[in-house]
Coordinates of C-alpha atoms in Angstrom, one line a residue:
M276 CA -0.1 0.4 -0.5
S277 CA 1.3 3.5 -1.3
E278 CA 2.1 5.7 1.8
T279 CA 2.2 9.7 2.2
S280 CA 4.9 10.1 5.2
T281 CA 1.6 11.8 7.2
G282 CA 1.1 8.3 6.5
S283 CA -2.6 9.0 4.4
R284 CA -3.1 7.2 1.3
T285 CA -1.8 8.5 -2.6
P286 CA -3.9 9.4 -5.0
E287 CA -2.5 6.0 -6.8
A288 CA -3.2 3.6 -3.0
A289 CA -6.9 5.5 -3.1
A290 CA -7.5 4.5 -7.0
G291 CA -7.0 1.2 -6.7
G292 CA -9.6 1.1 -4.0
A293 CA -11.9 2.7 -5.6
R294 CA -10.8 0.1 -8.9
R295 CA -12.1 -2.6 -6.6
S296 CA -15.4 -2.1 -4.6
L297 CA -16.9 -2.3 -8.2
G298 CA -17.0 -6.0 -8.6
T299 CA -16.5 -6.8 -4.6
G300 CA -19.3 -8.0 -2.4
P301 CA -22.7 -8.3 -4.0
G302 CA -21.0 -6.3 -7.1
R303 CA -19.7 -9.6 -7.8
L304 CA -23.6 -11.5 -8.5
L305 CA -23.2 -7.8 -10.9
V306 CA -19.9 -9.4 -12.5
A307 CA -21.3 -13.0 -13.1
L308 CA -24.8 -12.0 -14.2
Y309 CA -22.9 -10.0 -16.6
G310 CA -21.0 -12.7 -17.3
V311 CA -23.0 -14.8 -18.1
F312 CA -25.5 -12.4 -20.1
T313 CA -22.3 -11.4 -22.4
V314 CA -21.8 -15.1 -23.4
A315 CA -25.1 -16.4 -24.0
A316 CA -26.5 -13.2 -26.1
A317 CA -23.3 -12.9 -27.7
S318 CA -23.2 -16.7 -28.5
R319 CA -27.0 -16.1 -29.8
A320 CA -26.7 -13.7 -32.4
A321 CA -23.2 -14.9 -33.1
Y322 CA -25.0 -18.1 -34.4
Q323 CA -28.3 -16.2 -35.4
L324 CA -26.6 -13.5 -37.8
I325 CA -24.8 -16.1 -39.3
A326 CA -27.4 -19.2 -40.2
Q327 CA -30.8 -17.0 -40.2
F328 CA -29.9 -13.3 -40.2
D329 CA -33.1 -13.3 -43.2
R330 CA -35.3 -14.5 -40.9
A331 CA -35.3 -11.4 -38.5
P332 CA -32.2 -9.9 -39.1
L333 CA -33.2 -6.1 -36.6
A334 CA -34.0 -9.6 -33.9
Y335 CA -30.0 -10.8 -34.4
I336 CA -28.7 -7.1 -34.2
L337 CA -30.3 -6.4 -31.5
S338 CA -29.3 -9.1 -30.2
A339 CA -25.8 -8.2 -30.6
V340 CA -26.2 -5.3 -29.8
S341 CA -26.8 -6.2 -26.0
A342 CA -23.9 -8.3 -25.8
A343 CA -21.9 -5.8 -26.5
V344 CA -23.5 -3.0 -24.4
Y345 CA -23.1 -6.6 -21.2
A346 CA -20.0 -6.9 -22.5
F347 CA -19.2 -3.2 -22.0
I348 CA -21.0 -3.0 -18.8
L349 CA -19.2 -6.1 -18.1
F350 CA -15.5 -4.5 -18.3
S351 CA -16.5 -1.1 -16.5
L352 CA -17.4 -3.2 -13.6
V353 CA -14.3 -5.6 -13.4
R354 CA -12.1 -2.7 -14.4
G355 CA -12.8 -0.4 -11.0
G356 CA -11.9 3.0 -11.3
E357 CA -14.3 6.4 -10.8
G358 CA -14.0 6.3 -14.8
A359 CA -15.2 3.2 -15.4
R360 CA -17.9 3.9 -12.7
R361 CA -19.4 6.1 -14.6
A362 CA -19.3 4.5 -18.0
A363 CA -21.3 2.0 -17.1
V364 CA -24.0 3.9 -15.0
V365 CA -24.3 5.2 -19.0
C366 CA -24.6 2.3 -20.5
C367 CA -26.8 0.7 -17.8
A368 CA -29.0 3.3 -18.3
L369 CA -28.6 3.2 -22.4
E370 CA -29.2 -1.1 -21.4
L371 CA -32.1 -0.5 -19.2
I372 CA -33.7 1.9 -22.3
G373 CA -33.3 -0.4 -24.6
V374 CA -35.2 -3.2 -22.2
L375 CA -38.0 -1.0 -22.1
G376 CA -38.2 0.4 -25.3
V377 CA -38.0 -3.3 -27.0
G378 CA -39.6 -5.0 -24.7
T379 CA -43.1 -1.9 -24.9
W380 CA -42.2 -2.2 -28.6
T381 CA -42.0 -6.1 -29.2
L382 CA -45.8 -5.7 -27.3
V383 CA -46.4 -3.1 -29.0
D384 CA -46.4 -4.6 -33.2
R385 CA -45.4 -8.1 -33.0
S386 CA -44.9 -8.1 -37.3
A387 CA -41.2 -6.2 -36.3
F388 CA -39.9 -9.2 -34.5
P389 CA -40.8 -12.2 -36.0
D390 CA -38.3 -13.8 -33.5
A391 CA -37.1 -13.1 -30.6
T392 CA -34.4 -10.9 -28.9
V393 CA -32.7 -11.0 -25.6
W394 CA -35.0 -7.7 -24.6
S395 CA -38.0 -9.6 -26.5
D396 CA -41.1 -9.1 -23.6
F397 CA -38.7 -7.2 -21.3
G398 CA -36.4 -10.7 -21.3
M399 CA -39.2 -12.8 -21.0
G400 CA -37.2 -15.4 -22.3
Y401 CA -34.7 -14.6 -19.4
L402 CA -36.8 -14.6 -16.5
F403 CA -37.3 -11.5 -16.8
I404 CA -33.1 -10.5 -15.8
P405 CA -32.4 -8.2 -18.6
V406 CA -35.5 -5.9 -17.3
F407 CA -33.8 -5.6 -13.5
L408 CA -29.9 -6.7 -14.4
P409 CA -29.9 -2.8 -14.9
V410 CA -31.7 -1.4 -12.5
T411 CA -29.8 -3.4 -9.6
G412 CA -25.8 -2.3 -12.3
L413 CA -27.8 1.5 -11.2
L414 CA -28.4 0.7 -7.9
W415 CA -25.3 -0.5 -6.7
L416 CA -23.2 1.8 -9.1
R417 CA -24.9 4.7 -7.0
R418 CA -23.6 3.2 -4.1
A419 CA -20.6 2.8 -5.1
R420 CA -20.1 5.9 -6.0
R421 CA -20.2 7.0 -2.2
A422 CA -18.1 4.7 -0.5

């Protein structure tokens, strides 16, 4: 641990502590869930984009976008630090907007999505975790800012 002659922590040491705080405690569960959803959404999107693109291109592209958002949030949670926390807040907010937007769109116009996305019907195919995940992430990131 880096300390100055007065015994207080240096900014580098303090930043290291902040970096660890995002993925510790309850943040570990978020890291695990974002990891699972990154792999699930990316695998599904990759297969669908390669093998079935002509069937429902919008749905498959949105699944790929969700995978990219999940991956970025996962990276930010693991990386830690104030900059990563702010980036994760923005991405969690965008994720929530995406889930709510796509979820509503799939209910209003079923014909627009001949095949489901990760965010279809507010994540019903994934036990509604996609709608709770960004809310939980935003709450955790808000708490981490104060810590």
